[in-house]
mmCIF file of C-alpha atoms in Angstrom:
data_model
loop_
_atom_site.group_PDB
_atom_site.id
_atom_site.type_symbol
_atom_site.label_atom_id
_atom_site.label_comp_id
_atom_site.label_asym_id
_atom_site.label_seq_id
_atom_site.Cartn_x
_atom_site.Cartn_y
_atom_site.Cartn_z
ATOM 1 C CA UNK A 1 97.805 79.805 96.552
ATOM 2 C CA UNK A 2 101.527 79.297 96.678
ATOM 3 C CA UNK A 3 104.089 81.048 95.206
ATOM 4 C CA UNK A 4 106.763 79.023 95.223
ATOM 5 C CA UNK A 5 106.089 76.709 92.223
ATOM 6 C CA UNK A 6 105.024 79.180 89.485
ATOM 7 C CA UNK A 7 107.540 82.140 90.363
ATOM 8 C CA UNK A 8 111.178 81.685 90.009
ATOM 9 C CA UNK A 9 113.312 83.380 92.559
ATOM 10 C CA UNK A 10 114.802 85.670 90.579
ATOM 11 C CA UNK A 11 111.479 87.862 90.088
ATOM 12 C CA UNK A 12 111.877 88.660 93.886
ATOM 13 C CA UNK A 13 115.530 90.105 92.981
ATOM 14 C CA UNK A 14 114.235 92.324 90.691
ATOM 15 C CA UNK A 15 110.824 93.271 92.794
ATOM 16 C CA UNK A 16 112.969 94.170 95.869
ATOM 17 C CA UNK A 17 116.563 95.461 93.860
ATOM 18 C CA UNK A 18 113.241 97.990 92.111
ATOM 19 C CA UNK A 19 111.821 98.443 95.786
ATOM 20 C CA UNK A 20 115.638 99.232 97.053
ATOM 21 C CA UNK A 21 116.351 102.119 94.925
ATOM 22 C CA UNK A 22 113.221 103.958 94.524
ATOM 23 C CA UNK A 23 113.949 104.109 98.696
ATOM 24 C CA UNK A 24 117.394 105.310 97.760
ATOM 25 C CA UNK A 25 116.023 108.111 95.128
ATOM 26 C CA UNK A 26 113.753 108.935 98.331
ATOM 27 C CA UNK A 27 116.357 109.630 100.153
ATOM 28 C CA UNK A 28 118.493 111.523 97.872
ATOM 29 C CA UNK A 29 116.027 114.117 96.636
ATOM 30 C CA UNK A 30 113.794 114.661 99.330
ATOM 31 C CA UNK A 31 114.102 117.626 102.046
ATOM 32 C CA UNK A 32 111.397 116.742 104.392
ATOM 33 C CA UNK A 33 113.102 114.516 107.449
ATOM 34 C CA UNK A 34 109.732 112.579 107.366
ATOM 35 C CA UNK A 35 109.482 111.725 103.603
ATOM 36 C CA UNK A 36 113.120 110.458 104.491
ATOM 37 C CA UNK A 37 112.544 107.894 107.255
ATOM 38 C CA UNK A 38 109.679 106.757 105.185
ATOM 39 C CA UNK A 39 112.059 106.172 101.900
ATOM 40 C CA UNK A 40 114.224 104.240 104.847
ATOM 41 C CA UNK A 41 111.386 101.916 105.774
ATOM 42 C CA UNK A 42 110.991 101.655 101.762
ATOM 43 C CA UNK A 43 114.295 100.213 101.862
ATOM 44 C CA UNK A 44 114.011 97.572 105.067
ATOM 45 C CA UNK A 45 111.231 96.543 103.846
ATOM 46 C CA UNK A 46 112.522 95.904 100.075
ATOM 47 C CA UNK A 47 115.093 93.596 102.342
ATOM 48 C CA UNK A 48 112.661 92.560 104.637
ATOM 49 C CA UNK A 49 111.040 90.538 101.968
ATOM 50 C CA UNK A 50 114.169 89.430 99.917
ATOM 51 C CA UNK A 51 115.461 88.041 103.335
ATOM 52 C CA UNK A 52 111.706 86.092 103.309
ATOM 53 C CA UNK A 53 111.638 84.937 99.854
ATOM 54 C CA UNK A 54 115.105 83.655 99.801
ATOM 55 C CA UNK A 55 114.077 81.483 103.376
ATOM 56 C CA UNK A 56 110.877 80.214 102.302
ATOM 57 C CA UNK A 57 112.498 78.813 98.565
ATOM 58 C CA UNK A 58 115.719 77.280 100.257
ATOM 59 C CA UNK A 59 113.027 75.905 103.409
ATOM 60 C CA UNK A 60 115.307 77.339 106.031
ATOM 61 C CA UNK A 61 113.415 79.154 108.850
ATOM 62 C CA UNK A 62 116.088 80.687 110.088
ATOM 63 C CA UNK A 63 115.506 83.693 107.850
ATOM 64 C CA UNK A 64 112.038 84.170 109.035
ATOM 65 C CA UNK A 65 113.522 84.746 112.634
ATOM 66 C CA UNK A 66 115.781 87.224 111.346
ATOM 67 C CA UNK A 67 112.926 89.278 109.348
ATOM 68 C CA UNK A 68 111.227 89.166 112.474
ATOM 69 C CA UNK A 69 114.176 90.669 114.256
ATOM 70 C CA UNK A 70 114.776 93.351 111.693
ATOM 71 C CA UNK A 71 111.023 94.405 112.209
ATOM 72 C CA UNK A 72 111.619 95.033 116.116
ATOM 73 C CA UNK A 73 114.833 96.947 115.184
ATOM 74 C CA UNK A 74 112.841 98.979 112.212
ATOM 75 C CA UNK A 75 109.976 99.667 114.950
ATOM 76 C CA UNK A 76 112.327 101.085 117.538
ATOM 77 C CA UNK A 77 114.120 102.885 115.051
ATOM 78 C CA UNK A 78 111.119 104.923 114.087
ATOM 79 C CA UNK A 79 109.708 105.731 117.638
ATOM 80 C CA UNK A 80 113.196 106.973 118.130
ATOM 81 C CA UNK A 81 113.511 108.726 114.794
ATOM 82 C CA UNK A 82 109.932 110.640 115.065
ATOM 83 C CA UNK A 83 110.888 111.436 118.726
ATOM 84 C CA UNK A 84 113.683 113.208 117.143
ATOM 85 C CA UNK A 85 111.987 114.522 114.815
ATOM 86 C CA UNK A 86 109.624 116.094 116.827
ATOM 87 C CA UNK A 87 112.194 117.799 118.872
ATOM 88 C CA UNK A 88 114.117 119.279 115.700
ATOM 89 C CA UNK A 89 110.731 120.907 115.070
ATOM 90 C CA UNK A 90 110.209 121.891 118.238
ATOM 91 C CA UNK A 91 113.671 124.284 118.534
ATOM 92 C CA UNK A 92 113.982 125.290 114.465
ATOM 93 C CA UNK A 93 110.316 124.905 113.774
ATOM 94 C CA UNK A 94 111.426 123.000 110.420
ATOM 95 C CA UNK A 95 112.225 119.529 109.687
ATOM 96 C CA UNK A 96 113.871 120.445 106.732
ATOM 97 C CA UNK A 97 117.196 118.942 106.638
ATOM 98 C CA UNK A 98 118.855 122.255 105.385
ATOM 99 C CA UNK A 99 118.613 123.606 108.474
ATOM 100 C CA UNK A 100 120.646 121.016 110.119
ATOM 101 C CA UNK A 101 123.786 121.762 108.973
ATOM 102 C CA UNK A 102 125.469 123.026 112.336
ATOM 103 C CA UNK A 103 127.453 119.665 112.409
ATOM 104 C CA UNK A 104 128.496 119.871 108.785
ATOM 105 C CA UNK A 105 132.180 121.737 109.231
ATOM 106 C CA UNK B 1 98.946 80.038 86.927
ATOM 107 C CA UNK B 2 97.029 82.138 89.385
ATOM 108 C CA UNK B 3 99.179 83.062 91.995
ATOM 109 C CA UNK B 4 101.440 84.833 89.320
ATOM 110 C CA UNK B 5 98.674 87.400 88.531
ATOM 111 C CA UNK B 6 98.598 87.878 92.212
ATOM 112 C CA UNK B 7 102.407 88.411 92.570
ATOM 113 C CA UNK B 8 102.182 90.790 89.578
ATOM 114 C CA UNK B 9 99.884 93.030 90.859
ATOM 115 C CA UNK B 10 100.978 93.227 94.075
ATOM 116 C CA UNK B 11 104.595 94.310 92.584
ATOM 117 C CA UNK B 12 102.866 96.882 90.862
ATOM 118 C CA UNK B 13 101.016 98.604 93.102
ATOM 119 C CA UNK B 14 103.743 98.214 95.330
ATOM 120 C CA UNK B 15 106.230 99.986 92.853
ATOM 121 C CA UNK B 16 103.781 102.465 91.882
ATOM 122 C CA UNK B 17 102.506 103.738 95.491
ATOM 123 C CA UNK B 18 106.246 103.701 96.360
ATOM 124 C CA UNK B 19 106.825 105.619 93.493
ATOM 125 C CA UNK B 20 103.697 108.066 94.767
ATOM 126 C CA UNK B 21 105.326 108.326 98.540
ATOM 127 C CA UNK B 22 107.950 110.335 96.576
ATOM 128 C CA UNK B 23 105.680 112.409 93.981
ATOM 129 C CA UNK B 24 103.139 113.316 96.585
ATOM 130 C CA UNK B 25 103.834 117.358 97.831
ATOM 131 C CA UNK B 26 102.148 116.795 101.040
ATOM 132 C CA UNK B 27 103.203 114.318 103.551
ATOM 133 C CA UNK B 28 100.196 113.336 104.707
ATOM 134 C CA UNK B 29 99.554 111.561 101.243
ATOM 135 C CA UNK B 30 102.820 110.570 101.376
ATOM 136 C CA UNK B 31 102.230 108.337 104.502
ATOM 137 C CA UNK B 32 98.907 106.853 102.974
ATOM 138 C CA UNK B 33 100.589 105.754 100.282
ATOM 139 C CA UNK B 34 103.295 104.511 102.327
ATOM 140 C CA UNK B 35 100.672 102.077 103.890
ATOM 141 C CA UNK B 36 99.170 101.387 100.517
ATOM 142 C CA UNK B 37 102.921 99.595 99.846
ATOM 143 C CA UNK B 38 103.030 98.383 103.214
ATOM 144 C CA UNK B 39 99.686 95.981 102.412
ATOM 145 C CA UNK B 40 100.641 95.232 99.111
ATOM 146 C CA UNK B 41 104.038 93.652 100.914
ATOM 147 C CA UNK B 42 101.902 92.208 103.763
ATOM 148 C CA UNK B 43 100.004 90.374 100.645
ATOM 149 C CA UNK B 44 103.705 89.172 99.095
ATOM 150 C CA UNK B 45 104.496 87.544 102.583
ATOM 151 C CA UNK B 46 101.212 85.867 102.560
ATOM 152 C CA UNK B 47 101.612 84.778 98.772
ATOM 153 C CA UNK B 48 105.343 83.112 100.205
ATOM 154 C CA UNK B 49 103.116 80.712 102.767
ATOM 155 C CA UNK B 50 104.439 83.167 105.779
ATOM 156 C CA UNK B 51 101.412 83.655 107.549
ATOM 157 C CA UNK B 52 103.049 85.157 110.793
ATOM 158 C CA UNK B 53 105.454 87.370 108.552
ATOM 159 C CA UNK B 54 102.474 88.902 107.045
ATOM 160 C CA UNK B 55 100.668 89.167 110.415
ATOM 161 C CA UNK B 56 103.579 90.997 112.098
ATOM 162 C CA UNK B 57 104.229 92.878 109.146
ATOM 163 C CA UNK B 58 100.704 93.985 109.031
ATOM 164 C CA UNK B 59 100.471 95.006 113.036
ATOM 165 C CA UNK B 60 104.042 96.395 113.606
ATOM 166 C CA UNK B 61 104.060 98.600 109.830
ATOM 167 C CA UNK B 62 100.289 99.156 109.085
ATOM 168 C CA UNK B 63 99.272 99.533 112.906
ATOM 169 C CA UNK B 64 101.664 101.116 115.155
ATOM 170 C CA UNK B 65 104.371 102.524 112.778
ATOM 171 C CA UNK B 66 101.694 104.722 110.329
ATOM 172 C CA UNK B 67 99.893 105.485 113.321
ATOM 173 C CA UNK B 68 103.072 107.024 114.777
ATOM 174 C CA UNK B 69 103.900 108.838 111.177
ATOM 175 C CA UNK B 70 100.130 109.905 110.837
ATOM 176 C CA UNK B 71 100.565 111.577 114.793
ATOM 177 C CA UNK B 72 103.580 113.117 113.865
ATOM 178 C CA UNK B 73 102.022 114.831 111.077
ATOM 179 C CA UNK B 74 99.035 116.219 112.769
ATOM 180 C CA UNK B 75 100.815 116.733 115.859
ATOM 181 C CA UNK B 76 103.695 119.483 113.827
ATOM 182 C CA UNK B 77 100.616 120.772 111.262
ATOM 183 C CA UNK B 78 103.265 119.460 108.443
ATOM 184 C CA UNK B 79 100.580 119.528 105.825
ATOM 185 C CA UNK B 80 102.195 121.560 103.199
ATOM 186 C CA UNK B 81 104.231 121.458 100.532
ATOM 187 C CA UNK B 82 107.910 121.591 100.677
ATOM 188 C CA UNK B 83 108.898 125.525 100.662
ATOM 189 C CA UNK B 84 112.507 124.686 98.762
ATOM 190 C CA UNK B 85 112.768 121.977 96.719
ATOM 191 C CA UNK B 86 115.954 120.715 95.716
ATOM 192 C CA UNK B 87 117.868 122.005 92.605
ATOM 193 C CA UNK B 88 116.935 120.255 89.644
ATOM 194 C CA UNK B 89 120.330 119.376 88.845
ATOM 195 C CA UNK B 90 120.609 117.757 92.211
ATOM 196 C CA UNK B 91 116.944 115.902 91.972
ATOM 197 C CA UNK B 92 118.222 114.734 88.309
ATOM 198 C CA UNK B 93 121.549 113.208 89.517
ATOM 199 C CA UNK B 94 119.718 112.061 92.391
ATOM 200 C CA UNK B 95 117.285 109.987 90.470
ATOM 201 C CA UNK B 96 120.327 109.114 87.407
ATOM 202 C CA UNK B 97 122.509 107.451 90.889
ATOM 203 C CA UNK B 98 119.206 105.368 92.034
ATOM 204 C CA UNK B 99 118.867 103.760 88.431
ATOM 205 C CA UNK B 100 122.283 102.994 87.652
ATOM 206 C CA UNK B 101 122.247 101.436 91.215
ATOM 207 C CA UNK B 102 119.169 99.649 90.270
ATOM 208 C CA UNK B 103 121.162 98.453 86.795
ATOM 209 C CA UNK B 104 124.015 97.230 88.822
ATOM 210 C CA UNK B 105 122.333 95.542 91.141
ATOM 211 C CA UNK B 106 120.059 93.661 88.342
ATOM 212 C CA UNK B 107 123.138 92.975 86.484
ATOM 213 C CA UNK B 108 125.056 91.621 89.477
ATOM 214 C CA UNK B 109 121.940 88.855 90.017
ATOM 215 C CA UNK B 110 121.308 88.228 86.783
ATOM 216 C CA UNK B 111 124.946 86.613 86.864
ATOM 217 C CA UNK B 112 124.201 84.891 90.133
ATOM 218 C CA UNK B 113 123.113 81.037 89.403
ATOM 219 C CA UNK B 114 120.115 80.855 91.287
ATOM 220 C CA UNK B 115 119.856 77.114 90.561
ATOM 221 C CA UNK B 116 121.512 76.331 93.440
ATOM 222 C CA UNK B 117 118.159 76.756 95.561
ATOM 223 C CA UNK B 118 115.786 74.066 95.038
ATOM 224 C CA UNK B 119 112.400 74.667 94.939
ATOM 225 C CA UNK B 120 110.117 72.927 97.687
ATOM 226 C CA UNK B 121 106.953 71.377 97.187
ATOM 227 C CA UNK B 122 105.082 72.654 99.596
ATOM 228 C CA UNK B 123 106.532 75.046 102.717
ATOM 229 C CA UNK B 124 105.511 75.067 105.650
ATOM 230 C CA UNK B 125 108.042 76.701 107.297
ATOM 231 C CA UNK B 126 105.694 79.957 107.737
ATOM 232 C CA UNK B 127 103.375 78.694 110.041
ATOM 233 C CA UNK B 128 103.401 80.034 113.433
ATOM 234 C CA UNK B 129 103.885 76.256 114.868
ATOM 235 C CA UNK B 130 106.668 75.985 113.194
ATOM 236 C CA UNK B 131 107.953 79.727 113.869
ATOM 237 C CA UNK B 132 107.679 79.651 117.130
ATOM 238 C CA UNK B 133 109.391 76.188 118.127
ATOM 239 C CA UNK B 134 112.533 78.180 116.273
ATOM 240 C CA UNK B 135 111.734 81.285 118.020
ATOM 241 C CA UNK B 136 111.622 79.875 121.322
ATOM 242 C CA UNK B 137 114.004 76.799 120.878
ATOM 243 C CA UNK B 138 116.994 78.503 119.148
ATOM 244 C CA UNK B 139 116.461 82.319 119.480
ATOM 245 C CA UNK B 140 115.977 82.903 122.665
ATOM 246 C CA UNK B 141 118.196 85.282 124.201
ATOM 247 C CA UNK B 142 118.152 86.823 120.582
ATOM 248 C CA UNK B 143 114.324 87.545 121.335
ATOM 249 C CA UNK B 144 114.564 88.427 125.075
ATOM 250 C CA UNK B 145 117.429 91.502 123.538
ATOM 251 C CA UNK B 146 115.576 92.394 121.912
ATOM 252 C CA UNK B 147 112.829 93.216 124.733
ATOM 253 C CA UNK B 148 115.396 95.244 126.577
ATOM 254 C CA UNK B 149 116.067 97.012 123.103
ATOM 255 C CA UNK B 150 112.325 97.910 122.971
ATOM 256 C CA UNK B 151 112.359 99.242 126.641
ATOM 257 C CA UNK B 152 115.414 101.175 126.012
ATOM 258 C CA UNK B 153 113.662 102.629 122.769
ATOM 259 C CA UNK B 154 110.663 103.590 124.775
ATOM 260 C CA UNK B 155 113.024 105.450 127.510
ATOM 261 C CA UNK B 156 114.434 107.128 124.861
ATOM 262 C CA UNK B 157 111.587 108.368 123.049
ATOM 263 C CA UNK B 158 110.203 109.697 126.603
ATOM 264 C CA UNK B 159 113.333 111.432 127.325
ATOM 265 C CA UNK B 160 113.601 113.037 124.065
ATOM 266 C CA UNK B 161 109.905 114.073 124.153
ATOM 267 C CA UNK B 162 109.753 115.400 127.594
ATOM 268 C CA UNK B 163 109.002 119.015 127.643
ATOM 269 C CA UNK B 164 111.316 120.411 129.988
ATOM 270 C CA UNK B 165 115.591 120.267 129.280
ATOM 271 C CA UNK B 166 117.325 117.203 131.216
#
């Protein structure tokens, strides 16, 4: 069971360019600052897998390691994010991003 | 060949409970779903040969990180719907923006000559053997950063969860 005979590397571009911007629609029309780190996760994961593909057809590990990487940055981003999250809640008792708009002038 | 049936249907239910994450009102559905994608990449990873991609992918995403989402919604009772949606004039350019993104970045890759990368026989570079004599050989102070960047994480989120103001 191996992929990389039968599937040319262009079907990954499309998979993950697809993945990419149904994150990006995610992030554009949603209010909730939950459904929003989610769409964001859509999106490192669309590259997460790219960044895979692209290493295992051109037999370089190197991108492997760097997938890896990106995972411990995407986990520490989230603990942080949620932790943030939770305290937005906590003092407007909303996480919609409306409400946040104290920095925006 | 039957690992392209494989690949197709993991795209699709892939795209399609990505595409849910967004249609879903509450976020609790919104977060299964979200791990619904999650294994269906898990399964792409181990369709590339990457064994200890997919593993990771399937601990760090499926394990800890939709464990922390599904705490976060339980913890702030977030299951309901959104109270004020968008305008739909904002949702519509919103979505319009995402697919002529999508169109450019299809059209910039169809132009790309992708014959330059040669296709190997068999890969092995997946393995964890392999992996981790990279991992430990060449990446090393890459990997021990990225400890500290974990313990500074965890600080954080401690500090920003404590109860009482700093």
């Amino acid at each position: 069971m191996n992929a990389l005979n039968s599937i040319p590397i262009s079907y990954y571009l499309m998979f993950c360019s697809i993945l990419f911007c149904i994150g990006v629609i995610g992030v554009l029309i949603k209010r909730n600052a939950l459904v929003i780190l989610m769409s964001i996760e859509l999106m490192i994961n669309s590259i997460n897998l790219l960044l895979a593909a692209f290493s295992a057809y051109s037999n370089d590990p190197a991108g492997q390691i760097f997938v890896f990487f990106i995972m411990v940055v995407a986990a520490a981003e989230v603990a942080i994010g949620l932790a943030i999250i939770v305290l937005i809640y906590k003092t407007t008792h909303s996480i919609d991003i409306d409400v946040l708009n104290k920095l925006k002038w | 060949m039957f690992s392209n049936y494989i690949f197709y249907f993991l795209s699709a239910l892939a795209l399609y409970s990505s595409v849910m994450v967004l249609l879903s009102k509450k976020p609790i559905h919104s977060v299964l779903y979200l791990t619904l994608t999650f294994f269906a990449i898990g399964g792409h990873y181990i369709l590339l040969n990457a064994q200890f991609l997919a593993i990771v992918h399937i601990i760090v995403y499926a394990g800890a990180i939709m464990v922390l989402f599904l705490f976060t919604v339980m913890l702030l009772n977030l299951n309901k719907e959104e109270r004020s949606p968008k305008p739909i004039w904002v949702k519509a350019a919103a979505i319009l923006a995402g697919i002529m993104l999508g169109l450019v970045l299809i059209g910039v890759f169809r132009g790309y000559d992708l014959r330059l990368i040669q296709h190997p026989m068999e890969s092995q570079i997946g393995l964890v053997k392999e992996l981790g004599k990279i991992l430990y050989r060449d990446y090393m102070l890459p990997f021990e950063v990225s400890s500290i960047l974990f313990l500074t994480a965890m600080v954080g989120a401690v500090l920003l969860g404590k109860k009482e103001q700093i």
